[in-house]
Amino acid sequence: MSPRLMREAIRLSRKALRGHHGGPFGAVVVRAGKIVGRGWNQVTARNDPTAHAEVVAIRAACQRLRSFQLEDCELYTSCEPCPMCLAAIYWSRLRRVYYANTRQDARRIDFDDALIYREVAAPMAKRQIPMRQLLRSEALTVFAEWRRKPDRIHY
């Protein structure tokens, strides 16, 4: 646990705020005490709703380390991760997360993810965005091919 590294995440959150990149969020991915990926919210700057600080930092670290797994890395983020970023944290296999602000703090400045948390927990038929299954049998043929692929990369 490093206050210095959290201060860097907070500095990046300020950069996002002052640079009009998006929301006031920053993050760093750290390996063996060294920063290997930096990110700040760039949602409005890139017109990319997935360009959250944590996702940007994870992408930068993966590119730098040439790996899609960060199991020997930690994340320092200026705010508790949203559901999308939390999923990215699990997919990248980060071993630990340190955060500063809470989701309640974010809600107080109009970054409220409560709807998403509720929607993820809701049965598909009860979600606000309609989701309908289509052509499953055709899509399953691709999965079957993947299963037989001898040189697939497991993750």
PDB file of C-alpha atoms in Angstrom:
ATOM      1  CA  MET A   1       0.000   0.000   0.000  1.00  0.00           C
ATOM      2  CA  SER A   2       1.535   3.279  -1.128  1.00  0.00           C
ATOM      3  CA  PRO A   3       0.250   6.803  -0.529  1.00  0.00           C
ATOM      4  CA  ARG A   4       2.659   7.980  -3.265  1.00  0.00           C
ATOM      5  CA  LEU A   5       0.970   5.757  -5.848  1.00  0.00           C
ATOM      6  CA  MET A   6      -2.517   6.805  -4.743  1.00  0.00           C
ATOM      7  CA  ARG A   7      -1.441  10.438  -5.030  1.00  0.00           C
ATOM      8  CA  GLU A   8      -0.473   9.739  -8.642  1.00  0.00           C
ATOM      9  CA  ALA A   9      -3.964   8.336  -9.318  1.00  0.00           C
ATOM     10  CA  ILE A  10      -5.456  11.439  -7.694  1.00  0.00           C
ATOM     11  CA  ARG A  11      -3.144  13.679  -9.745  1.00  0.00           C
ATOM     12  CA  LEU A  12      -4.407  11.968 -12.899  1.00  0.00           C
ATOM     13  CA  SER A  13      -8.008  12.505 -11.769  1.00  0.00           C
ATOM     14  CA  ARG A  14      -7.266  16.205 -11.486  1.00  0.00           C
ATOM     15  CA  LYS A  15      -5.695  16.115 -14.974  1.00  0.00           C
ATOM     16  CA  ALA A  16      -8.922  14.656 -16.372  1.00  0.00           C
ATOM     17  CA  LEU A  17     -10.974  17.296 -14.606  1.00  0.00           C
ATOM     18  CA  ARG A  18      -8.861  20.261 -15.663  1.00  0.00           C
ATOM     19  CA  GLY A  19      -8.207  18.986 -19.179  1.00  0.00           C
ATOM     20  CA  HIS A  20     -11.923  18.486 -19.920  1.00  0.00           C
ATOM     21  CA  HIS A  21     -11.297  14.819 -20.775  1.00  0.00           C
ATOM     22  CA  GLY A  22     -14.239  13.441 -18.837  1.00  0.00           C
ATOM     23  CA  GLY A  23     -15.011  12.750 -15.206  1.00  0.00           C
ATOM     24  CA  PRO A  24     -12.546  13.362 -12.359  1.00  0.00           C
ATOM     25  CA  PHE A  25     -11.080   9.877 -12.202  1.00  0.00           C
ATOM     26  CA  GLY A  26      -7.501   8.583 -12.384  1.00  0.00           C
ATOM     27  CA  ALA A  27      -5.779   5.228 -12.012  1.00  0.00           C
ATOM     28  CA  VAL A  28      -2.380   3.564 -12.158  1.00  0.00           C
ATOM     29  CA  VAL A  29      -1.392  -0.075 -12.585  1.00  0.00           C
ATOM     30  CA  VAL A  30       1.659  -0.992 -10.545  1.00  0.00           C
ATOM     31  CA  ARG A  31       4.043  -3.921 -10.787  1.00  0.00           C
ATOM     32  CA  ALA A  32       6.785  -4.413  -8.193  1.00  0.00           C
ATOM     33  CA  GLY A  33       6.339  -0.829  -7.017  1.00  0.00           C
ATOM     34  CA  LYS A  34       6.678   0.702 -10.499  1.00  0.00           C
ATOM     35  CA  ILE A  35       3.884   2.242 -12.531  1.00  0.00           C
ATOM     36  CA  VAL A  36       3.336   0.250 -15.726  1.00  0.00           C
ATOM     37  CA  GLY A  37       0.072   1.874 -16.826  1.00  0.00           C
ATOM     38  CA  ARG A  38      -1.572   5.240 -16.275  1.00  0.00           C
ATOM     39  CA  GLY A  39      -5.138   6.228 -17.041  1.00  0.00           C
ATOM     40  CA  TRP A  40      -7.542   9.058 -16.530  1.00  0.00           C
ATOM     41  CA  ASN A  41     -11.136   9.364 -17.571  1.00  0.00           C
ATOM     42  CA  GLN A  42     -11.320  10.134 -21.302  1.00  0.00           C
ATOM     43  CA  VAL A  43     -14.965   9.354 -21.989  1.00  0.00           C
ATOM     44  CA  THR A  44     -15.923  12.706 -23.480  1.00  0.00           C
ATOM     45  CA  ALA A  45     -12.510  13.425 -25.018  1.00  0.00           C
ATOM     46  CA  ARG A  46     -12.594  10.157 -27.010  1.00  0.00           C
ATOM     47  CA  ASN A  47     -16.356   9.795 -27.334  1.00  0.00           C
ATOM     48  CA  ASP A  48     -15.818   6.376 -25.784  1.00  0.00           C
ATOM     49  CA  PRO A  49     -18.042   5.330 -22.873  1.00  0.00           C
ATOM     50  CA  THR A  50     -15.524   2.597 -21.966  1.00  0.00           C
ATOM     51  CA  ALA A  51     -12.590   5.015 -21.564  1.00  0.00           C
ATOM     52  CA  HIS A  52     -12.780   5.042 -17.776  1.00  0.00           C
ATOM     53  CA  ALA A  53      -9.536   5.661 -15.900  1.00  0.00           C
ATOM     54  CA  GLU A  54      -9.170   2.062 -14.750  1.00  0.00           C
ATOM     55  CA  VAL A  55      -9.809   0.611 -18.210  1.00  0.00           C
ATOM     56  CA  VAL A  56      -7.370   3.061 -19.823  1.00  0.00           C
ATOM     57  CA  ALA A  57      -4.709   2.186 -17.216  1.00  0.00           C
ATOM     58  CA  ILE A  58      -5.290  -1.561 -17.659  1.00  0.00           C
ATOM     59  CA  ARG A  59      -5.020  -1.236 -21.440  1.00  0.00           C
ATOM     60  CA  ALA A  60      -1.783   0.746 -21.113  1.00  0.00           C
ATOM     61  CA  ALA A  61      -0.284  -1.794 -18.701  1.00  0.00           C
ATOM     62  CA  CYS A  62      -1.265  -4.751 -20.883  1.00  0.00           C
ATOM     63  CA  GLN A  63       0.263  -3.105 -23.929  1.00  0.00           C
ATOM     64  CA  ARG A  64       3.458  -2.227 -22.078  1.00  0.00           C
ATOM     65  CA  LEU A  65       3.807  -5.676 -20.516  1.00  0.00           C
ATOM     66  CA  ARG A  66       2.607  -7.443 -23.683  1.00  0.00           C
ATOM     67  CA  SER A  67       0.169  -9.532 -21.710  1.00  0.00           C
ATOM     68  CA  PHE A  68      -3.589  -9.681 -21.263  1.00  0.00           C
ATOM     69  CA  GLN A  69      -3.153 -10.812 -17.666  1.00  0.00           C
ATOM     70  CA  LEU A  70      -1.888  -8.628 -14.848  1.00  0.00           C
ATOM     71  CA  GLU A  71      -1.844 -11.158 -12.017  1.00  0.00           C
ATOM     72  CA  ASP A  72       1.359  -9.694 -10.543  1.00  0.00           C
ATOM     73  CA  CYS A  73       0.029  -6.116 -10.602  1.00  0.00           C
ATOM     74  CA  GLU A  74      -2.043  -3.851  -8.396  1.00  0.00           C
ATOM     75  CA  LEU A  75      -4.391  -1.000  -9.235  1.00  0.00           C
ATOM     76  CA  TYR A  76      -4.554   2.356  -7.486  1.00  0.00           C
ATOM     77  CA  THR A  77      -7.657   4.295  -8.428  1.00  0.00           C
ATOM     78  CA  SER A  78      -9.045   7.601  -7.256  1.00  0.00           C
ATOM     79  CA  CYS A  79     -12.524   6.110  -6.832  1.00  0.00           C
ATOM     80  CA  GLU A  80     -14.130   2.759  -6.123  1.00  0.00           C
ATOM     81  CA  PRO A  81     -14.444   1.054  -9.525  1.00  0.00           C
ATOM     82  CA  CYS A  82     -17.760   1.066 -11.354  1.00  0.00           C
ATOM     83  CA  PRO A  83     -19.260  -2.265 -12.492  1.00  0.00           C
ATOM     84  CA  MET A  84     -17.557  -2.114 -15.915  1.00  0.00           C
ATOM     85  CA  CYS A  85     -14.158  -1.355 -14.401  1.00  0.00           C
ATOM     86  CA  LEU A  86     -14.675  -4.010 -11.750  1.00  0.00           C
ATOM     87  CA  ALA A  87     -15.267  -6.549 -14.515  1.00  0.00           C
ATOM     88  CA  ALA A  88     -12.086  -5.383 -16.300  1.00  0.00           C
ATOM     89  CA  ILE A  89     -10.174  -5.788 -13.032  1.00  0.00           C
ATOM     90  CA  TYR A  90     -11.330  -9.383 -12.722  1.00  0.00           C
ATOM     91  CA  TRP A  91     -10.727 -10.156 -16.417  1.00  0.00           C
ATOM     92  CA  SER A  92      -7.185  -8.780 -16.219  1.00  0.00           C
ATOM     93  CA  ARG A  93      -6.608 -10.689 -12.969  1.00  0.00           C
ATOM     94  CA  LEU A  94      -5.163  -7.798 -11.000  1.00  0.00           C
ATOM     95  CA  ARG A  95      -4.220  -9.083  -7.574  1.00  0.00           C
ATOM     96  CA  ARG A  96      -5.271  -6.083  -5.477  1.00  0.00           C
ATOM     97  CA  VAL A  97      -7.095  -2.753  -5.754  1.00  0.00           C
ATOM     98  CA  TYR A  98      -6.667   0.369  -3.663  1.00  0.00           C
ATOM     99  CA  TYR A  99      -9.248   3.136  -4.026  1.00  0.00           C
ATOM    100  CA  ALA A 100      -9.769   6.599  -2.547  1.00  0.00           C
ATOM    101  CA  ASN A 101     -13.328   7.904  -3.059  1.00  0.00           C
ATOM    102  CA  THR A 102     -16.322   5.610  -2.628  1.00  0.00           C
ATOM    103  CA  ARG A 103     -19.202   5.008  -5.009  1.00  0.00           C
ATOM    104  CA  GLN A 104     -21.353   7.062  -2.622  1.00  0.00           C
ATOM    105  CA  ASP A 105     -18.900   9.971  -3.018  1.00  0.00           C
ATOM    106  CA  ALA A 106     -19.182   9.599  -6.800  1.00  0.00           C
ATOM    107  CA  ARG A 107     -22.974   9.514  -6.594  1.00  0.00           C
ATOM    108  CA  ARG A 108     -22.915  12.855  -4.776  1.00  0.00           C
ATOM    109  CA  ILE A 109     -21.280  14.451  -7.833  1.00  0.00           C
ATOM    110  CA  ASP A 110     -23.732  12.775 -10.260  1.00  0.00           C
ATOM    111  CA  PHE A 111     -21.744   9.634 -11.154  1.00  0.00           C
ATOM    112  CA  ASP A 112     -24.286   7.073  -9.984  1.00  0.00           C
ATOM    113  CA  ASP A 113     -23.869   3.432 -10.990  1.00  0.00           C
ATOM    114  CA  ALA A 114     -26.714   2.093  -8.844  1.00  0.00           C
ATOM    115  CA  LEU A 115     -28.832   1.349 -11.924  1.00  0.00           C
ATOM    116  CA  ILE A 116     -26.084  -0.816 -13.417  1.00  0.00           C
ATOM    117  CA  TYR A 117     -25.566  -2.728 -10.172  1.00  0.00           C
ATOM    118  CA  ARG A 118     -29.338  -3.419 -10.085  1.00  0.00           C
ATOM    119  CA  GLU A 119     -29.500  -4.366 -13.769  1.00  0.00           C
ATOM    120  CA  VAL A 120     -26.641  -6.876 -13.500  1.00  0.00           C
ATOM    121  CA  ALA A 121     -28.417  -8.600 -10.626  1.00  0.00           C
ATOM    122  CA  ALA A 122     -31.817  -8.573 -12.364  1.00  0.00           C
ATOM    123  CA  PRO A 123     -33.059 -11.500 -14.458  1.00  0.00           C
ATOM    124  CA  MET A 124     -32.535 -10.810 -18.161  1.00  0.00           C
ATOM    125  CA  ALA A 125     -36.287 -10.554 -18.805  1.00  0.00           C
ATOM    126  CA  LYS A 126     -36.614  -7.787 -16.207  1.00  0.00           C
ATOM    127  CA  ARG A 127     -33.783  -5.529 -17.406  1.00  0.00           C
ATOM    128  CA  GLN A 128     -34.543  -2.071 -18.756  1.00  0.00           C
ATOM    129  CA  ILE A 129     -32.739  -2.722 -22.044  1.00  0.00           C
ATOM    130  CA  PRO A 130     -34.539  -5.548 -23.864  1.00  0.00           C
ATOM    131  CA  MET A 131     -32.314  -8.533 -24.628  1.00  0.00           C
ATOM    132  CA  ARG A 132     -33.484 -11.257 -26.977  1.00  0.00           C
ATOM    133  CA  GLN A 133     -31.659 -14.391 -28.002  1.00  0.00           C
ATOM    134  CA  LEU A 134     -31.209 -14.973 -31.727  1.00  0.00           C
ATOM    135  CA  LEU A 135     -29.467 -17.678 -33.823  1.00  0.00           C
ATOM    136  CA  ARG A 136     -27.964 -19.537 -30.877  1.00  0.00           C
ATOM    137  CA  SER A 137     -27.525 -22.794 -32.812  1.00  0.00           C
ATOM    138  CA  GLU A 138     -25.454 -21.021 -35.467  1.00  0.00           C
ATOM    139  CA  ALA A 139     -23.347 -19.254 -32.878  1.00  0.00           C
ATOM    140  CA  LEU A 140     -22.769 -22.519 -30.997  1.00  0.00           C
ATOM    141  CA  THR A 141     -20.936 -23.893 -34.045  1.00  0.00           C
ATOM    142  CA  VAL A 142     -18.230 -21.256 -33.511  1.00  0.00           C
ATOM    143  CA  PHE A 143     -17.938 -22.248 -29.842  1.00  0.00           C
ATOM    144  CA  ALA A 144     -17.596 -25.895 -30.870  1.00  0.00           C
ATOM    145  CA  GLU A 145     -14.830 -24.951 -33.280  1.00  0.00           C
ATOM    146  CA  TRP A 146     -13.071 -23.023 -30.484  1.00  0.00           C
ATOM    147  CA  ARG A 147     -13.289 -26.044 -28.203  1.00  0.00           C
ATOM    148  CA  ARG A 148     -11.560 -28.217 -30.867  1.00  0.00           C
ATOM    149  CA  LYS A 149      -8.885 -25.606 -31.699  1.00  0.00           C
ATOM    150  CA  PRO A 150      -5.586 -27.160 -30.568  1.00  0.00           C
ATOM    151  CA  ASP A 151      -3.600 -23.906 -30.531  1.00  0.00           C
ATOM    152  CA  ARG A 152      -6.087 -21.724 -28.643  1.00  0.00           C
ATOM    153  CA  ILE A 153      -4.760 -19.426 -25.958  1.00  0.00           C
ATOM    154  CA  HIS A 154      -6.493 -20.143 -22.689  1.00  0.00           C
ATOM    155  CA  TYR A 155      -7.536 -17.304 -20.430  1.00  0.00           C
TER     156      TYR A 155
END
